[in-house]
Amino acid sequence: MEGTSVNAETVHRWLQGAAASMKESRDYLTQLDAAIGDADHGTNMERGFTAVLAKLDAGDAPNAPGPMLIAAGSTLVSTVGGASGPLWGTALRRAGRALGDGDEFDGAQLALALRAALDGVVELGAAEEGDKTMVDSLSPAVRALDESLRSGAAIAEALATAQTAGEEGMRATVPLQAQKGRASYLGERSIGHQDPGATSTALILAALANSVGAES
Ligand code: ADP
Ligand code: MG
């Protein structure tokens, strides 16, 4: 059935879209990080995703969705110095491992992969929702994806719902006081600023929704 499965092209389109978005939003993400961190989030994410694209376009790149995501995650870990490199690197590697070696996957498998990504981030960074991190965008998005698919939505529609939930979670970081990462050193002074990692996460989720929406 049209639009009910995603494949290597979808994943490639997702990572390309994410890379373009990181490039376009580099200065904005860095400004957000300047307010409550060390002003490197935009450059970190742009460097990492540019390297991911180079990796995927190399001759020896894997061409199934799972292995592609594992390669992308490993590239982020090795090219991004900040906290976001290991965190997003782990997320993509876990998602890739959850997908296995198949050529195509359906909505339920995609939801499991994103759940595995979130679990990896939480295992590594120990942040809970409300701590003002990328988890505040990723976690509600994964929940919305699960709920939407369970209520019978097609993948593209469920991902659009997840994107919206991720954006709402991103905006909800503004009034929070950071409990994890560099921003937590600021204590109450972190209140009133949007979290940079939640912002890049919402952009990456938007790229995912676009990559699947473009196909169906
Ligand atoms: P660094 O903080 O090392 O400079 P970045 O600026 O690239 O790294 O990334 C900062 C973002 O990383 C934060 O905005 C936050 O969303 C995320 N982050 C930091 N620590 C954690 C953590 N323990 N768990 C989840 N996300 C975290
Ligand atoms: Mg930083």
PDB file of C-alpha atoms and ligand atoms in Angstrom:
ATOM      1  CA  MET A   1       0.000   0.000   0.000  1.00  0.00           C
ATOM      2  CA  GLU A   2       1.282   3.429  -0.886  1.00  0.00           C
ATOM      3  CA  GLY A   3       2.786   5.425   1.947  1.00  0.00           C
ATOM      4  CA  THR A   4       2.775   2.608   4.473  1.00  0.00           C
ATOM      5  CA  SER A   5       6.453   1.736   4.493  1.00  0.00           C
ATOM      6  CA  VAL A   6       9.739   3.592   4.498  1.00  0.00           C
ATOM      7  CA  ASN A   7      13.039   2.540   3.002  1.00  0.00           C
ATOM      8  CA  ALA A   8      16.666   3.572   2.504  1.00  0.00           C
ATOM      9  CA  GLU A   9      15.662   6.497   0.294  1.00  0.00           C
ATOM     10  CA  THR A  10      13.403   7.800   3.038  1.00  0.00           C
ATOM     11  CA  VAL A  11      16.214   7.607   5.588  1.00  0.00           C
ATOM     12  CA  HIS A  12      18.626   9.265   3.180  1.00  0.00           C
ATOM     13  CA  ARG A  13      16.096  12.031   2.525  1.00  0.00           C
ATOM     14  CA  TRP A  14      15.596  12.429   6.296  1.00  0.00           C
ATOM     15  CA  LEU A  15      19.309  12.822   6.998  1.00  0.00           C
ATOM     16  CA  GLN A  16      19.739  15.159   4.016  1.00  0.00           C
ATOM     17  CA  GLY A  17      16.819  17.269   5.231  1.00  0.00           C
ATOM     18  CA  ALA A  18      18.234  17.312   8.760  1.00  0.00           C
ATOM     19  CA  ALA A  19      21.635  18.403   7.446  1.00  0.00           C
ATOM     20  CA  ALA A  20      20.071  21.209   5.380  1.00  0.00           C
ATOM     21  CA  SER A  21      18.052  22.314   8.375  1.00  0.00           C
ATOM     22  CA  MET A  22      21.090  22.332  10.690  1.00  0.00           C
ATOM     23  CA  LYS A  23      22.943  24.445   8.151  1.00  0.00           C
ATOM     24  CA  GLU A  24      20.065  26.875   7.720  1.00  0.00           C
ATOM     25  CA  SER A  25      19.471  27.162  11.496  1.00  0.00           C
ATOM     26  CA  ARG A  26      23.102  27.089  12.562  1.00  0.00           C
ATOM     27  CA  ASP A  27      23.231  30.702  13.740  1.00  0.00           C
ATOM     28  CA  TYR A  28      19.865  30.496  15.475  1.00  0.00           C
ATOM     29  CA  LEU A  29      20.867  27.329  17.368  1.00  0.00           C
ATOM     30  CA  THR A  30      24.164  28.896  18.323  1.00  0.00           C
ATOM     31  CA  GLN A  31      22.388  32.030  19.592  1.00  0.00           C
ATOM     32  CA  LEU A  32      20.111  29.874  21.757  1.00  0.00           C
ATOM     33  CA  ASP A  33      23.205  28.110  23.116  1.00  0.00           C
ATOM     34  CA  ALA A  34      24.931  31.466  23.691  1.00  0.00           C
ATOM     35  CA  ALA A  35      22.137  32.400  26.102  1.00  0.00           C
ATOM     36  CA  ILE A  36      22.369  29.307  28.337  1.00  0.00           C
ATOM     37  CA  GLY A  37      25.446  27.384  27.180  1.00  0.00           C
ATOM     38  CA  ASP A  38      28.680  27.924  25.296  1.00  0.00           C
ATOM     39  CA  ALA A  39      27.472  29.079  21.874  1.00  0.00           C
ATOM     40  CA  ASP A  40      28.475  26.006  19.890  1.00  0.00           C
ATOM     41  CA  HIS A  41      25.273  24.016  19.351  1.00  0.00           C
ATOM     42  CA  GLY A  42      24.646  25.254  15.803  1.00  0.00           C
ATOM     43  CA  THR A  43      28.202  24.639  14.666  1.00  0.00           C
ATOM     44  CA  ASN A  44      28.249  21.261  16.438  1.00  0.00           C
ATOM     45  CA  MET A  45      25.105  20.047  14.703  1.00  0.00           C
ATOM     46  CA  GLU A  46      26.041  21.452  11.318  1.00  0.00           C
ATOM     47  CA  ARG A  47      29.494  19.863  11.452  1.00  0.00           C
ATOM     48  CA  GLY A  48      28.040  16.534  12.515  1.00  0.00           C
ATOM     49  CA  PHE A  49      25.325  16.317   9.887  1.00  0.00           C
ATOM     50  CA  THR A  50      27.607  17.538   7.114  1.00  0.00           C
ATOM     51  CA  ALA A  51      29.920  14.652   8.023  1.00  0.00           C
ATOM     52  CA  VAL A  52      26.924  12.287   8.044  1.00  0.00           C
ATOM     53  CA  LEU A  53      26.069  13.251   4.455  1.00  0.00           C
ATOM     54  CA  ALA A  54      29.673  12.788   3.374  1.00  0.00           C
ATOM     55  CA  LYS A  55      29.652   9.353   5.020  1.00  0.00           C
ATOM     56  CA  LEU A  56      26.408   8.332   3.293  1.00  0.00           C
ATOM     57  CA  ASP A  57      27.673   9.520  -0.081  1.00  0.00           C
ATOM     58  CA  ALA A  58      30.969   7.628   0.244  1.00  0.00           C
ATOM     59  CA  GLY A  59      31.450   4.527  -1.897  1.00  0.00           C
ATOM     60  CA  ASP A  60      31.450   2.089   1.019  1.00  0.00           C
ATOM     61  CA  ALA A  61      28.320   3.498   2.686  1.00  0.00           C
ATOM     62  CA  PRO A  62      25.660   1.028   3.813  1.00  0.00           C
ATOM     63  CA  ASN A  63      22.450   1.096   1.791  1.00  0.00           C
ATOM     64  CA  ALA A  64      19.825  -0.385   4.089  1.00  0.00           C
ATOM     65  CA  PRO A  65      17.942   1.873   6.540  1.00  0.00           C
ATOM     66  CA  GLY A  66      19.224   0.314   9.785  1.00  0.00           C
ATOM     67  CA  PRO A  67      22.923   0.185   8.864  1.00  0.00           C
ATOM     68  CA  MET A  68      22.637   3.713   7.386  1.00  0.00           C
ATOM     69  CA  LEU A  69      21.374   5.052  10.705  1.00  0.00           C
ATOM     70  CA  ILE A  70      24.105   3.196  12.604  1.00  0.00           C
ATOM     71  CA  ALA A  71      26.764   4.722  10.331  1.00  0.00           C
ATOM     72  CA  ALA A  72      25.194   8.167  10.735  1.00  0.00           C
ATOM     73  CA  GLY A  73      25.162   7.827  14.520  1.00  0.00           C
ATOM     74  CA  SER A  74      28.790   6.721  14.666  1.00  0.00           C
ATOM     75  CA  THR A  75      29.730   9.679  12.469  1.00  0.00           C
ATOM     76  CA  LEU A  76      27.992  12.099  14.853  1.00  0.00           C
ATOM     77  CA  VAL A  77      29.793  10.588  17.838  1.00  0.00           C
ATOM     78  CA  SER A  78      33.175  10.936  16.158  1.00  0.00           C
ATOM     79  CA  THR A  79      32.705  14.438  14.702  1.00  0.00           C
ATOM     80  CA  VAL A  80      30.768  16.371  17.358  1.00  0.00           C
ATOM     81  CA  GLY A  81      32.608  17.354  20.498  1.00  0.00           C
ATOM     82  CA  GLY A  82      29.644  18.697  22.491  1.00  0.00           C
ATOM     83  CA  ALA A  83      27.075  16.736  24.482  1.00  0.00           C
ATOM     84  CA  SER A  84      24.791  16.623  21.467  1.00  0.00           C
ATOM     85  CA  GLY A  85      27.194  14.419  19.439  1.00  0.00           C
ATOM     86  CA  PRO A  86      27.148  11.374  21.712  1.00  0.00           C
ATOM     87  CA  LEU A  87      23.450  11.929  22.491  1.00  0.00           C
ATOM     88  CA  TRP A  88      22.197  12.156  18.901  1.00  0.00           C
ATOM     89  CA  GLY A  89      24.825   9.616  17.840  1.00  0.00           C
ATOM     90  CA  THR A  90      23.480   7.126  20.346  1.00  0.00           C
ATOM     91  CA  ALA A  91      19.926   7.948  19.295  1.00  0.00           C
ATOM     92  CA  LEU A  92      20.578   7.170  15.623  1.00  0.00           C
ATOM     93  CA  ARG A  93      22.638   4.063  16.388  1.00  0.00           C
ATOM     94  CA  ARG A  94      19.898   2.673  18.633  1.00  0.00           C
ATOM     95  CA  ALA A  95      17.260   3.464  16.017  1.00  0.00           C
ATOM     96  CA  GLY A  96      19.351   1.700  13.387  1.00  0.00           C
ATOM     97  CA  ARG A  97      19.878  -1.342  15.576  1.00  0.00           C
ATOM     98  CA  ALA A  98      16.141  -1.524  16.258  1.00  0.00           C
ATOM     99  CA  LEU A  99      15.439  -1.562  12.509  1.00  0.00           C
ATOM    100  CA  GLY A 100      17.827  -4.423  11.802  1.00  0.00           C
ATOM    101  CA  ASP A 101      18.923  -5.287   8.264  1.00  0.00           C
ATOM    102  CA  GLY A 102      15.623  -5.093   6.373  1.00  0.00           C
ATOM    103  CA  ASP A 103      15.087  -2.925   3.288  1.00  0.00           C
ATOM    104  CA  GLU A 104      11.673  -1.617   4.287  1.00  0.00           C
ATOM    105  CA  PHE A 105       9.891  -0.943   7.530  1.00  0.00           C
ATOM    106  CA  ASP A 106       6.381   0.009   8.562  1.00  0.00           C
ATOM    107  CA  GLY A 107       5.015   2.559  11.017  1.00  0.00           C
ATOM    108  CA  ALA A 108       5.145   0.227  13.999  1.00  0.00           C
ATOM    109  CA  GLN A 109       8.830  -0.529  13.358  1.00  0.00           C
ATOM    110  CA  LEU A 110       9.577   3.152  12.920  1.00  0.00           C
ATOM    111  CA  ALA A 111       7.866   3.912  16.221  1.00  0.00           C
ATOM    112  CA  LEU A 112       9.917   1.192  17.946  1.00  0.00           C
ATOM    113  CA  ALA A 113      13.096   2.627  16.430  1.00  0.00           C
ATOM    114  CA  LEU A 114      12.332   6.135  17.674  1.00  0.00           C
ATOM    115  CA  ARG A 115      11.449   4.730  21.086  1.00  0.00           C
ATOM    116  CA  ALA A 116      14.838   2.954  21.122  1.00  0.00           C
ATOM    117  CA  ALA A 117      16.500   6.246  20.170  1.00  0.00           C
ATOM    118  CA  LEU A 118      14.833   8.024  23.077  1.00  0.00           C
ATOM    119  CA  ASP A 119      15.748   5.221  25.486  1.00  0.00           C
ATOM    120  CA  GLY A 120      19.375   5.502  24.371  1.00  0.00           C
ATOM    121  CA  VAL A 121      19.416   9.257  25.006  1.00  0.00           C
ATOM    122  CA  VAL A 122      17.882   8.802  28.455  1.00  0.00           C
ATOM    123  CA  GLU A 123      20.303   5.990  29.348  1.00  0.00           C
ATOM    124  CA  LEU A 124      23.276   8.099  28.358  1.00  0.00           C
ATOM    125  CA  GLY A 125      22.215  11.523  29.630  1.00  0.00           C
ATOM    126  CA  ALA A 126      19.832  10.583  32.462  1.00  0.00           C
ATOM    127  CA  ALA A 127      17.518  13.492  31.647  1.00  0.00           C
ATOM    128  CA  GLU A 128      13.808  13.279  32.334  1.00  0.00           C
ATOM    129  CA  GLU A 129      11.064  15.291  30.698  1.00  0.00           C
ATOM    130  CA  GLY A 130      11.041  18.727  32.289  1.00  0.00           C
ATOM    131  CA  ASP A 131      14.835  18.904  32.680  1.00  0.00           C
ATOM    132  CA  LYS A 132      15.057  21.335  29.735  1.00  0.00           C
ATOM    133  CA  THR A 133      16.919  19.142  27.240  1.00  0.00           C
ATOM    134  CA  MET A 134      16.348  17.457  23.870  1.00  0.00           C
ATOM    135  CA  VAL A 135      14.294  14.853  25.761  1.00  0.00           C
ATOM    136  CA  ASP A 136      11.563  17.494  26.152  1.00  0.00           C
ATOM    137  CA  SER A 137      11.058  17.447  22.394  1.00  0.00           C
ATOM    138  CA  LEU A 138      11.872  13.803  21.598  1.00  0.00           C
ATOM    139  CA  SER A 139       9.816  12.177  24.334  1.00  0.00           C
ATOM    140  CA  PRO A 140       6.415  13.788  23.539  1.00  0.00           C
ATOM    141  CA  ALA A 141       7.092  13.177  19.836  1.00  0.00           C
ATOM    142  CA  VAL A 142       7.649   9.448  20.397  1.00  0.00           C
ATOM    143  CA  ARG A 143       4.523   9.298  22.539  1.00  0.00           C
ATOM    144  CA  ALA A 144       2.456  11.103  19.907  1.00  0.00           C
ATOM    145  CA  LEU A 145       3.794   8.813  17.184  1.00  0.00           C
ATOM    146  CA  ASP A 146       2.791   5.716  19.165  1.00  0.00           C
ATOM    147  CA  GLU A 147      -0.665   7.073  19.934  1.00  0.00           C
ATOM    148  CA  SER A 148      -1.330   8.249  16.414  1.00  0.00           C
ATOM    149  CA  LEU A 149      -0.293   4.949  14.830  1.00  0.00           C
ATOM    150  CA  ARG A 150      -2.315   3.017  17.370  1.00  0.00           C
ATOM    151  CA  SER A 151      -5.393   5.022  16.458  1.00  0.00           C
ATOM    152  CA  GLY A 152      -4.930   3.949  12.830  1.00  0.00           C
ATOM    153  CA  ALA A 153      -3.122   6.907  11.241  1.00  0.00           C
ATOM    154  CA  ALA A 154      -0.828   6.386   8.249  1.00  0.00           C
ATOM    155  CA  ILE A 155       2.914   6.931   8.812  1.00  0.00           C
ATOM    156  CA  ALA A 156       3.053  10.399   7.247  1.00  0.00           C
ATOM    157  CA  GLU A 157       0.118  11.625   9.313  1.00  0.00           C
ATOM    158  CA  ALA A 158       1.488  10.064  12.517  1.00  0.00           C
ATOM    159  CA  LEU A 159       4.875  11.706  11.913  1.00  0.00           C
ATOM    160  CA  ALA A 160       3.218  15.073  11.364  1.00  0.00           C
ATOM    161  CA  THR A 161       1.503  14.644  14.735  1.00  0.00           C
ATOM    162  CA  ALA A 162       4.848  13.681  16.288  1.00  0.00           C
ATOM    163  CA  GLN A 163       6.466  16.751  14.752  1.00  0.00           C
ATOM    164  CA  THR A 164       3.830  19.013  16.298  1.00  0.00           C
ATOM    165  CA  ALA A 165       4.250  17.361  19.699  1.00  0.00           C
ATOM    166  CA  GLY A 166       8.023  17.819  19.450  1.00  0.00           C
ATOM    167  CA  GLU A 167       7.602  21.506  18.612  1.00  0.00           C
ATOM    168  CA  GLU A 168       5.246  21.994  21.539  1.00  0.00           C
ATOM    169  CA  GLY A 169       7.766  20.262  23.810  1.00  0.00           C
ATOM    170  CA  MET A 170      10.492  22.528  22.440  1.00  0.00           C
ATOM    171  CA  ARG A 171       8.485  25.679  23.218  1.00  0.00           C
ATOM    172  CA  ALA A 172       7.621  24.321  26.658  1.00  0.00           C
ATOM    173  CA  THR A 173      11.340  24.359  27.576  1.00  0.00           C
ATOM    174  CA  VAL A 174      11.310  28.181  27.760  1.00  0.00           C
ATOM    175  CA  PRO A 175       9.963  28.550  31.332  1.00  0.00           C
ATOM    176  CA  LEU A 176      11.893  25.541  32.658  1.00  0.00           C
ATOM    177  CA  GLN A 177      15.026  25.624  34.789  1.00  0.00           C
ATOM    178  CA  ALA A 178      17.724  23.388  33.298  1.00  0.00           C
ATOM    179  CA  GLN A 179      18.591  20.320  35.372  1.00  0.00           C
ATOM    180  CA  LYS A 180      21.076  18.670  32.990  1.00  0.00           C
ATOM    181  CA  GLY A 181      23.968  19.730  30.794  1.00  0.00           C
ATOM    182  CA  ARG A 182      25.811  23.038  30.729  1.00  0.00           C
ATOM    183  CA  ALA A 183      22.650  25.122  31.077  1.00  0.00           C
ATOM    184  CA  SER A 184      22.074  23.610  34.529  1.00  0.00           C
ATOM    185  CA  TYR A 185      25.155  25.495  35.797  1.00  0.00           C
ATOM    186  CA  LEU A 186      23.117  28.692  35.369  1.00  0.00           C
ATOM    187  CA  GLY A 187      20.443  27.570  37.828  1.00  0.00           C
ATOM    188  CA  GLU A 188      17.494  29.986  37.770  1.00  0.00           C
ATOM    189  CA  ARG A 189      19.163  32.094  35.081  1.00  0.00           C
ATOM    190  CA  SER A 190      18.416  29.328  32.582  1.00  0.00           C
ATOM    191  CA  ILE A 191      14.696  30.148  32.928  1.00  0.00           C
ATOM    192  CA  GLY A 192      13.153  32.133  30.063  1.00  0.00           C
ATOM    193  CA  HIS A 193      15.281  30.661  27.250  1.00  0.00           C
ATOM    194  CA  GLN A 194      14.419  27.928  24.758  1.00  0.00           C
ATOM    195  CA  ASP A 195      16.693  24.902  24.983  1.00  0.00           C
ATOM    196  CA  PRO A 196      18.990  24.618  21.943  1.00  0.00           C
ATOM    197  CA  GLY A 197      18.995  20.798  21.900  1.00  0.00           C
ATOM    198  CA  ALA A 198      15.194  20.617  22.075  1.00  0.00           C
ATOM    199  CA  THR A 199      15.143  23.072  19.172  1.00  0.00           C
ATOM    200  CA  SER A 200      17.472  21.064  16.915  1.00  0.00           C
ATOM    201  CA  THR A 201      15.533  17.931  17.867  1.00  0.00           C
ATOM    202  CA  ALA A 202      12.268  19.521  16.705  1.00  0.00           C
ATOM    203  CA  LEU A 203      13.994  20.390  13.419  1.00  0.00           C
ATOM    204  CA  ILE A 204      15.251  16.808  12.989  1.00  0.00           C
ATOM    205  CA  LEU A 205      11.730  15.502  13.661  1.00  0.00           C
ATOM    206  CA  ALA A 206      10.374  17.946  11.069  1.00  0.00           C
ATOM    207  CA  ALA A 207      12.916  16.616   8.569  1.00  0.00           C
ATOM    208  CA  LEU A 208      11.714  13.072   9.308  1.00  0.00           C
ATOM    209  CA  ALA A 209       8.070  14.029   8.782  1.00  0.00           C
ATOM    210  CA  ASN A 210       8.982  15.771   5.524  1.00  0.00           C
ATOM    211  CA  SER A 211      10.995  12.826   4.253  1.00  0.00           C
ATOM    212  CA  VAL A 212       8.056  10.463   4.656  1.00  0.00           C
ATOM    213  CA  GLY A 213       5.416  12.984   3.644  1.00  0.00           C
ATOM    214  CA  ALA A 214       7.313  13.514   0.395  1.00  0.00           C
ATOM    215  CA  GLU A 215       6.973   9.838  -0.472  1.00  0.00           C
ATOM    216  CA  SER A 216       3.294   9.145   0.066  1.00  0.00           C
TER     217      SER A 216
HETATM  218  P1  ADP B   1      27.509  21.198  24.959  1.00  0.00           P
HETATM  219  O1  ADP B   1      26.447  21.436  25.991  1.00  0.00           O
HETATM  220  O2  ADP B   1      28.497  20.152  25.338  1.00  0.00           O
HETATM  221  O3  ADP B   1      28.132  22.478  24.488  1.00  0.00           O
HETATM  222  P2  ADP B   1      25.755  21.253  22.683  1.00  0.00           P
HETATM  223  O4  ADP B   1      25.761  22.732  22.862  1.00  0.00           O
HETATM  224  O5  ADP B   1      26.003  20.767  21.312  1.00  0.00           O
HETATM  225  O6  ADP B   1      26.755  20.555  23.687  1.00  0.00           O
HETATM  226  O7  ADP B   1      24.333  20.661  23.099  1.00  0.00           O
HETATM  227  C1  ADP B   1      23.596  21.212  24.163  1.00  0.00           C
HETATM  228  C2  ADP B   1      22.264  20.492  24.252  1.00  0.00           C
HETATM  229  O8  ADP B   1      22.466  19.142  24.619  1.00  0.00           O
HETATM  230  C3  ADP B   1      21.337  21.061  25.310  1.00  0.00           C
HETATM  231  O9  ADP B   1      20.589  22.142  24.814  1.00  0.00           O
HETATM  232  C4  ADP B   1      20.480  19.876  25.685  1.00  0.00           C
HETATM  233  O10 ADP B   1      19.307  19.816  24.892  1.00  0.00           O
HETATM  234  C5  ADP B   1      21.331  18.688  25.332  1.00  0.00           C
HETATM  235  N1  ADP B   1      21.790  18.012  26.536  1.00  0.00           N
HETATM  236  C6  ADP B   1      22.800  18.370  27.352  1.00  0.00           C
HETATM  237  N2  ADP B   1      22.931  17.490  28.361  1.00  0.00           N
HETATM  238  C7  ADP B   1      21.959  16.555  28.175  1.00  0.00           C
HETATM  239  C8  ADP B   1      21.559  15.361  28.888  1.00  0.00           C
HETATM  240  N3  ADP B   1      22.203  14.960  29.983  1.00  0.00           N
HETATM  241  N4  ADP B   1      20.518  14.664  28.403  1.00  0.00           N
HETATM  242  C9  ADP B   1      19.876  15.051  27.278  1.00  0.00           C
HETATM  243  N5  ADP B   1      20.205  16.153  26.571  1.00  0.00           N
HETATM  244  C10 ADP B   1      21.227  16.891  27.030  1.00  0.00           C
HETATM  245 MG    MG B   2      27.048  24.047  23.672  1.00  0.00          MG
END
